[in-house]
Short mmCIF file of C-alpha atoms and ligand atoms in Angstrom, two decimals:
data_model
loop_
_atom_site.label_atom_id
_atom_site.label_comp_id
_atom_site.label_asym_id
_atom_site.label_seq_id
_atom_site.Cartn_x
_atom_site.Cartn_y
_atom_site.Cartn_z
CA MET A 1 -27.92 -46.06 46.32
CA THR A 2 -27.63 -43.98 43.17
CA GLN A 3 -24.24 -42.85 42.02
CA LEU A 4 -25.17 -39.24 42.67
CA SER A 5 -26.23 -39.75 46.26
CA PHE A 6 -23.10 -41.78 46.87
CA LEU A 7 -21.03 -38.89 45.54
CA ALA A 8 -22.93 -36.46 47.77
CA LEU A 9 -22.21 -38.69 50.76
CA VAL A 10 -18.53 -38.85 49.96
CA LEU A 11 -18.40 -35.06 49.60
CA LEU A 12 -20.22 -34.58 52.89
CA ALA A 13 -17.90 -37.02 54.63
CA CYS A 14 -14.95 -35.16 53.18
CA CYS A 15 -16.16 -31.78 54.43
CA PHE A 16 -17.00 -33.23 57.81
CA LEU A 17 -13.64 -34.89 58.25
CA TYR A 18 -11.69 -31.85 57.22
CA SER A 19 -13.75 -29.16 58.86
CA LYS A 20 -13.34 -30.69 62.32
CA PRO A 21 -9.58 -30.78 62.75
CA SER A 22 -9.19 -27.54 60.81
CA THR A 23 -11.14 -25.53 63.41
CA GLY A 24 -8.33 -25.86 65.92
CA LEU A 25 -5.69 -25.55 63.27
CA GLU A 26 -7.29 -22.44 61.82
CA ILE A 27 -7.11 -20.64 65.14
CA GLN A 28 -3.44 -21.44 65.47
CA SER A 29 -2.89 -20.49 61.86
CA PHE A 30 -4.68 -17.24 62.34
CA LEU A 31 -2.04 -16.18 64.82
CA ARG A 32 0.70 -17.01 62.41
CA ASN A 33 1.56 -15.33 59.20
CA ALA A 34 1.17 -17.34 56.06
CA VAL A 35 4.41 -18.58 54.67
CA ASP A 36 4.99 -18.21 50.99
CA PHE A 37 6.86 -20.50 48.70
CA ASP A 38 10.23 -19.52 50.11
CA GLY A 39 9.06 -19.72 53.69
CA SER A 40 8.97 -15.94 54.19
CA SER A 41 5.87 -14.12 55.32
CA THR A 42 3.94 -12.29 52.66
CA SER A 43 0.38 -12.10 53.77
CA GLY A 44 -1.70 -12.45 56.92
CA ALA A 45 -4.07 -14.83 55.15
CA GLU A 46 -4.09 -18.55 55.73
CA TRP A 47 -5.07 -21.25 53.29
CA SER A 48 -5.76 -24.94 53.52
CA TYR A 49 -6.19 -27.89 51.23
CA GLY A 50 -9.30 -28.94 53.16
CA CYS A 51 -12.38 -29.46 51.14
CA THR A 52 -12.44 -27.56 47.89
CA ASP A 53 -15.33 -25.48 49.21
CA SER A 54 -14.19 -24.92 52.80
CA PRO A 55 -13.79 -21.18 53.59
CA ASN A 56 -10.03 -21.18 53.02
CA GLY A 57 -9.98 -24.21 50.72
CA PRO A 58 -8.68 -24.28 47.14
CA SER A 59 -11.71 -22.65 45.51
CA HIS A 60 -11.32 -19.62 47.82
CA TRP A 61 -7.54 -19.13 47.82
CA GLY A 62 -7.82 -16.24 45.38
CA GLU A 63 -10.15 -14.31 47.71
CA LEU A 64 -8.02 -14.66 50.82
CA SER A 65 -5.39 -12.10 49.85
CA PRO A 66 -5.00 -9.61 46.98
CA GLU A 67 -1.57 -11.12 46.33
CA TRP A 68 -3.20 -14.47 45.69
CA SER A 69 -5.70 -13.30 43.06
CA LYS A 70 -4.06 -15.45 40.38
CA CYS A 71 -5.36 -18.50 42.26
CA SER A 72 -8.89 -17.64 41.12
CA GLN A 73 -8.36 -15.24 38.23
CA GLY A 74 -5.33 -16.73 36.53
CA GLY A 75 -5.52 -18.48 33.20
CA LEU A 76 -2.40 -20.64 33.44
CA GLN A 77 -3.01 -22.51 36.67
CA SER A 78 -1.58 -25.82 37.87
CA PRO A 79 -1.89 -28.72 38.38
CA ILE A 80 -3.66 -29.99 35.28
CA ASP A 81 -4.99 -33.25 33.98
CA ILE A 82 -2.73 -34.36 31.14
CA LYS A 83 -4.71 -35.98 28.37
CA THR A 84 -1.84 -37.99 27.05
CA TYR A 85 -3.45 -38.55 23.63
CA GLU A 86 -3.90 -34.78 23.10
CA ALA A 87 -0.31 -33.75 23.90
CA GLU A 88 1.56 -32.26 20.95
CA ASP A 89 4.81 -33.97 19.99
CA ASN A 90 7.75 -31.59 19.97
CA ALA A 91 11.08 -33.12 19.02
CA ALA A 92 12.82 -29.75 19.33
CA LEU A 93 12.56 -29.85 23.13
CA GLY A 94 15.35 -32.42 23.42
CA PRO A 95 16.29 -34.50 26.47
CA LEU A 96 16.19 -32.73 29.83
CA ASN A 97 19.48 -31.05 30.57
CA PHE A 98 20.02 -31.30 34.31
CA VAL A 99 23.01 -31.75 36.58
CA TYR A 100 22.67 -32.65 40.25
CA ASP A 101 25.74 -32.20 42.34
CA ASN A 102 26.22 -34.57 45.26
CA ASP A 103 29.32 -32.83 46.57
CA PRO A 104 29.49 -33.18 50.40
CA GLN A 105 29.00 -29.43 50.77
CA TYR A 106 25.42 -29.99 49.60
CA GLU A 107 24.73 -32.96 51.81
CA ASN A 108 23.52 -30.80 54.65
CA ALA A 109 20.00 -30.21 53.55
CA SER A 110 17.09 -29.16 55.71
CA LEU A 111 13.65 -30.57 56.17
CA VAL A 112 10.83 -28.07 56.62
CA TYR A 113 7.13 -28.35 57.39
CA ASP A 114 5.48 -25.05 56.44
CA GLY A 115 2.08 -25.98 57.82
CA HIS A 116 0.94 -27.43 54.48
CA ASN A 117 3.69 -29.44 52.90
CA VAL A 118 6.93 -31.21 53.71
CA LEU A 119 9.85 -29.67 51.85
CA VAL A 120 13.49 -30.58 51.56
CA LYS A 121 15.66 -27.53 50.93
CA ARG A 122 18.98 -28.09 49.25
CA GLY A 123 20.90 -26.49 46.42
CA GLY A 124 23.45 -28.02 44.15
CA GLY A 125 21.50 -28.74 41.04
CA SER A 126 20.69 -27.04 37.80
CA LEU A 127 18.36 -27.53 34.90
CA VAL A 128 18.81 -25.68 31.62
CA ILE A 129 15.73 -25.08 29.47
CA ASN A 130 15.92 -22.93 26.34
CA GLY A 131 19.26 -21.57 27.50
CA VAL A 132 17.84 -20.45 30.87
CA ASN A 133 19.66 -21.88 33.89
CA TYR A 134 17.35 -22.84 36.77
CA SER A 135 18.93 -23.81 40.11
CA SER A 136 17.29 -26.47 42.26
CA ILE A 137 15.84 -25.06 45.46
CA GLN A 138 13.66 -27.73 47.01
CA VAL A 139 11.97 -31.08 46.79
CA GLU A 140 8.25 -31.39 47.49
CA VAL A 141 5.88 -34.30 47.86
CA HIS A 142 2.12 -34.23 47.46
CA SER A 143 -0.36 -36.96 48.25
CA PRO A 144 -2.36 -37.85 46.27
CA SER A 145 -0.68 -36.64 43.08
CA GLU A 146 -1.57 -33.13 41.93
CA HIS A 147 -1.18 -33.84 38.23
CA THR A 148 -3.21 -36.63 36.72
CA PHE A 149 -2.83 -38.66 33.54
CA ASN A 150 -6.15 -39.03 31.72
CA GLY A 151 -8.00 -38.28 34.95
CA LYS A 152 -6.07 -40.80 37.06
CA HIS A 153 -4.49 -39.73 40.35
CA TYR A 154 -1.45 -41.55 41.73
CA PRO A 155 -0.74 -42.02 45.45
CA LEU A 156 2.17 -39.57 45.43
CA GLU A 157 3.80 -36.84 43.37
CA LEU A 158 7.47 -35.98 43.85
CA ARG A 159 9.00 -32.85 42.40
CA VAL A 160 12.19 -30.89 42.29
CA VAL A 161 11.56 -27.15 42.09
CA HIS A 162 14.14 -24.94 40.36
CA GLN A 163 14.35 -21.17 40.04
CA SER A 164 16.19 -18.92 37.58
CA SER A 165 18.03 -15.75 38.52
CA ALA A 166 15.05 -13.83 37.02
CA GLY A 167 12.72 -15.52 39.54
CA ASP A 168 10.98 -17.93 37.18
CA TYR A 169 10.42 -21.52 38.20
CA ALA A 170 10.93 -24.87 36.51
CA SER A 171 9.45 -27.91 38.23
CA VAL A 172 10.32 -31.46 37.31
CA THR A 173 7.62 -33.70 38.67
CA ALA A 174 6.99 -37.43 38.75
CA LEU A 175 3.93 -39.49 39.63
CA LEU A 176 4.43 -42.51 41.87
CA GLU A 177 2.49 -45.76 42.00
CA TYR A 178 2.49 -48.26 44.86
CA ASP A 179 5.07 -50.99 44.99
CA LYS A 180 6.32 -53.35 47.72
CA GLU A 181 9.78 -51.73 47.79
CA ASP A 182 10.52 -48.48 49.59
CA ASN A 183 11.53 -45.51 47.45
CA VAL A 184 15.20 -44.77 48.21
CA MET A 185 14.75 -41.01 47.95
CA PHE A 186 12.25 -41.01 50.84
CA VAL A 187 14.31 -43.39 52.96
CA GLN A 188 16.69 -40.44 53.38
CA TYR A 189 14.16 -38.22 55.08
CA PHE A 190 10.77 -39.75 55.83
CA PRO A 191 12.18 -41.30 59.06
CA PHE A 192 12.84 -37.71 60.26
CA LEU A 193 9.19 -36.71 59.96
CA LYS A 194 8.50 -37.93 63.48
CA ASP A 195 10.79 -35.18 64.85
CA LEU A 196 9.64 -32.46 62.49
CA GLN A 197 7.89 -29.40 63.90
CA GLN A 198 6.20 -26.64 61.99
CA ASP A 199 8.49 -23.85 60.76
CA LYS A 200 11.50 -25.37 62.54
CA ALA A 201 13.94 -26.55 59.92
CA LEU A 202 15.48 -29.89 60.72
CA HIS A 203 19.03 -30.61 59.64
CA LEU A 204 19.34 -33.63 57.36
CA PRO A 205 22.76 -35.25 57.49
CA VAL A 206 22.53 -36.55 53.96
CA MET A 207 20.30 -35.68 51.09
CA VAL A 208 21.56 -37.17 47.91
CA TRP A 209 19.65 -36.12 44.83
CA THR A 210 19.05 -39.42 43.18
CA PRO A 211 17.21 -38.28 40.15
CA GLU A 212 17.27 -41.43 38.17
CA TYR A 213 14.94 -39.48 35.98
CA ASP A 214 14.05 -40.71 32.64
CA ASN A 215 14.98 -37.45 30.95
CA HIS A 216 14.02 -38.72 27.51
CA HIS A 217 10.25 -38.90 27.92
CA TYR A 218 8.24 -36.05 29.37
CA TYR A 219 5.40 -33.54 29.00
CA LEU A 220 5.99 -29.80 29.20
CA TYR A 221 3.52 -26.97 29.73
CA LYS A 222 3.37 -23.44 31.16
CA GLY A 223 1.60 -23.16 34.48
CA SER A 224 1.68 -21.89 38.02
CA LEU A 225 2.70 -22.67 41.57
CA THR A 226 0.13 -25.10 43.01
CA THR A 227 -0.04 -23.19 46.31
CA PRO A 228 -0.77 -19.49 46.94
CA PRO A 229 0.29 -17.07 45.47
CA CYS A 230 -0.26 -19.34 42.41
CA SER A 231 2.27 -17.27 40.40
CA GLU A 232 2.06 -18.08 36.71
CA ASN A 233 5.74 -18.34 35.99
CA VAL A 234 6.40 -22.05 36.16
CA THR A 235 7.63 -24.28 33.35
CA TRP A 236 6.25 -27.69 34.22
CA ILE A 237 7.97 -30.88 33.21
CA VAL A 238 5.93 -33.94 34.00
CA LEU A 239 7.90 -37.13 33.52
CA LYS A 240 6.15 -39.89 31.61
CA GLN A 241 7.88 -42.60 33.59
CA ILE A 242 5.81 -43.67 36.61
CA TYR A 243 8.01 -44.22 39.68
CA THR A 244 7.18 -46.24 42.79
CA VAL A 245 6.76 -45.84 46.53
CA SER A 246 5.68 -48.31 49.21
CA PRO A 247 2.24 -47.97 50.83
CA GLN A 248 4.05 -47.75 54.21
CA GLN A 249 5.98 -44.68 53.04
CA VAL A 250 2.83 -42.96 51.80
CA GLU A 251 1.27 -43.76 55.18
CA VAL A 252 4.18 -42.06 57.00
CA LEU A 253 3.55 -38.89 55.00
CA THR A 254 -0.25 -38.89 55.15
CA SER A 255 -0.33 -39.60 58.87
CA PHE A 256 2.05 -36.67 59.38
CA LEU A 257 0.05 -34.25 57.19
CA LYS A 258 -3.39 -35.61 58.21
CA THR A 259 -5.06 -34.14 55.12
CA PRO A 260 -4.55 -34.66 51.42
CA SER A 261 -2.00 -32.20 50.00
CA ASN A 262 -3.15 -31.76 46.44
CA ARG A 263 -4.79 -28.81 44.75
CA PRO A 264 -7.56 -29.93 42.35
CA THR A 265 -6.66 -29.91 38.66
CA GLN A 266 -7.22 -26.59 36.88
CA PRO A 267 -8.65 -25.77 33.43
CA LEU A 268 -6.22 -25.81 30.51
CA ASN A 269 -7.77 -22.69 28.94
CA GLY A 270 -6.40 -23.55 25.53
CA ARG A 271 -2.85 -24.17 26.69
CA LYS A 272 -0.81 -26.70 24.80
CA VAL A 273 0.84 -29.62 26.52
CA PHE A 274 3.95 -30.66 24.64
CA SER A 275 5.30 -34.16 24.56
CA TYR A 276 8.89 -35.19 24.11
CA ASP A 277 10.14 -38.71 23.37
CA ASP A 278 13.47 -39.74 21.97
CA ALA A 279 11.68 -42.39 19.95
CA PHE A 280 9.74 -39.64 18.21
CA GLU A 281 12.97 -37.86 17.36
CA ALA A 282 14.43 -41.06 15.96
CA THR A 283 11.36 -41.59 13.79
CA MET A 284 11.57 -38.04 12.48
CA SER A 285 15.21 -38.26 11.48
CA SER A 286 14.95 -41.66 9.79
C1 NAG B 301 26.88 -30.67 58.12
O1 NAG B 301 26.35 -30.13 59.33
C2 NAG B 301 27.05 -30.60 60.47
C3 NAG B 301 26.30 -30.09 61.68
O2 NAG B 301 25.91 -28.77 61.52
C4 NAG B 301 28.49 -30.10 60.41
O3 NAG B 301 29.21 -30.58 61.52
C5 NAG B 301 29.14 -30.64 59.14
O4 NAG B 301 30.44 -30.10 59.02
C6 NAG B 301 28.34 -30.25 57.93
N1 NAG B 301 28.89 -30.89 56.75
C7 NAG B 301 29.17 -30.24 55.62
C8 NAG B 301 29.75 -31.05 54.52
O5 NAG B 301 28.94 -29.05 55.47
C1 NAG B 302 23.91 -23.20 35.94
O1 NAG B 302 24.17 -22.57 37.18
C2 NAG B 302 24.92 -23.35 38.09
C3 NAG B 302 25.08 -22.61 39.39
O2 NAG B 302 24.18 -21.61 39.56
C4 NAG B 302 26.27 -23.66 37.50
O3 NAG B 302 27.00 -24.49 38.39
C5 NAG B 302 26.10 -24.37 36.16
O4 NAG B 302 27.34 -24.58 35.57
C6 NAG B 302 25.21 -23.55 35.25
N1 NAG B 302 24.96 -24.34 34.04
C7 NAG B 302 25.15 -23.85 32.83
C8 NAG B 302 24.90 -24.79 31.69
O5 NAG B 302 25.51 -22.69 32.63
C1 NAG B 303 7.71 -15.50 39.74
O1 NAG B 303 6.91 -15.61 40.90
C2 NAG B 303 7.60 -15.40 42.12
C3 NAG B 303 6.65 -15.66 43.26
O2 NAG B 303 5.53 -14.87 43.19
C4 NAG B 303 8.20 -14.02 42.16
O3 NAG B 303 8.97 -13.88 43.34
C5 NAG B 303 9.08 -13.82 40.96
O4 NAG B 303 9.56 -12.50 40.92
C6 NAG B 303 8.31 -14.11 39.68
N1 NAG B 303 9.22 -13.98 38.55
C7 NAG B 303 8.93 -13.22 37.50
C8 NAG B 303 9.97 -13.21 36.43
O5 NAG B 303 7.88 -12.61 37.39
#
């Protein structure tokens, strides 16, 4: 079999697999309003990850609602493929300046399934970039990863989304590779997925932010939300450190979601991806 016909087969299989279950889902979804990033209704349209070319799949998001036009007409869309060798070193960025508060008042987080993604909502964190204070609002997971490094997808992407008082976003995201050990962050809430119902927030007794982030090595670029309305007001921080997750944990998520939950990578359109490393800073000052 030629490579091309194999690719065609894979694509066909993909469309077949995703068009079948989505027929039922689409009818249900049709009756529901779409939920936006904050879980509030904005538009009667419904989108899916599905196949890129399915009627409400990623390549059509921009046509489904006037409010989502950025999804097809924007120039700063996310996710992107990060070509690590093309990123521009920028020592001025400095280490990430974040504080996550594990005070008991923040332990009561909630777990939400919005029909597309599993989200953990909890406050109690802040990230300061260029003097702007962004407060943490939620944690998201996507499988496979949305961002890629030199074209490579990882099994999972984990991110903490922050928002400033002006409404702009800052997302700190990490790519996760398989490992035998469970990821401790997910141990806190993946077991609750079996009880999770759409649009019914589930109380989580404990949700400790354990961002053992490597805040000294990251990429930064200007992009968008990776779901409609694809607003282009997100500062993206993609950690260079690859974290780990067990195949069993990824299976818990993917069997809950049933479809992949990643938007395809978007064109850079001349945007710069900056790179920050403490080692670079040390070299510069020596
Ligand atoms: C967490 O929620 C439970 C149940 O609603 C409540 O009893 C408890 O006081 C809450 N804890 C905190 C620290 O708010
Ligand atoms: C950022 O905002 C949070 C609460 O919104 C606050 O606790 C924190 O001190 C602020 N950080 C800075 C550096 O101003
Ligand atoms: C950023 O996008 C969100 C979602 O569309 C919007 O609510 C917010 O007002 C935007 N912020 C700015 C500064 O444009």
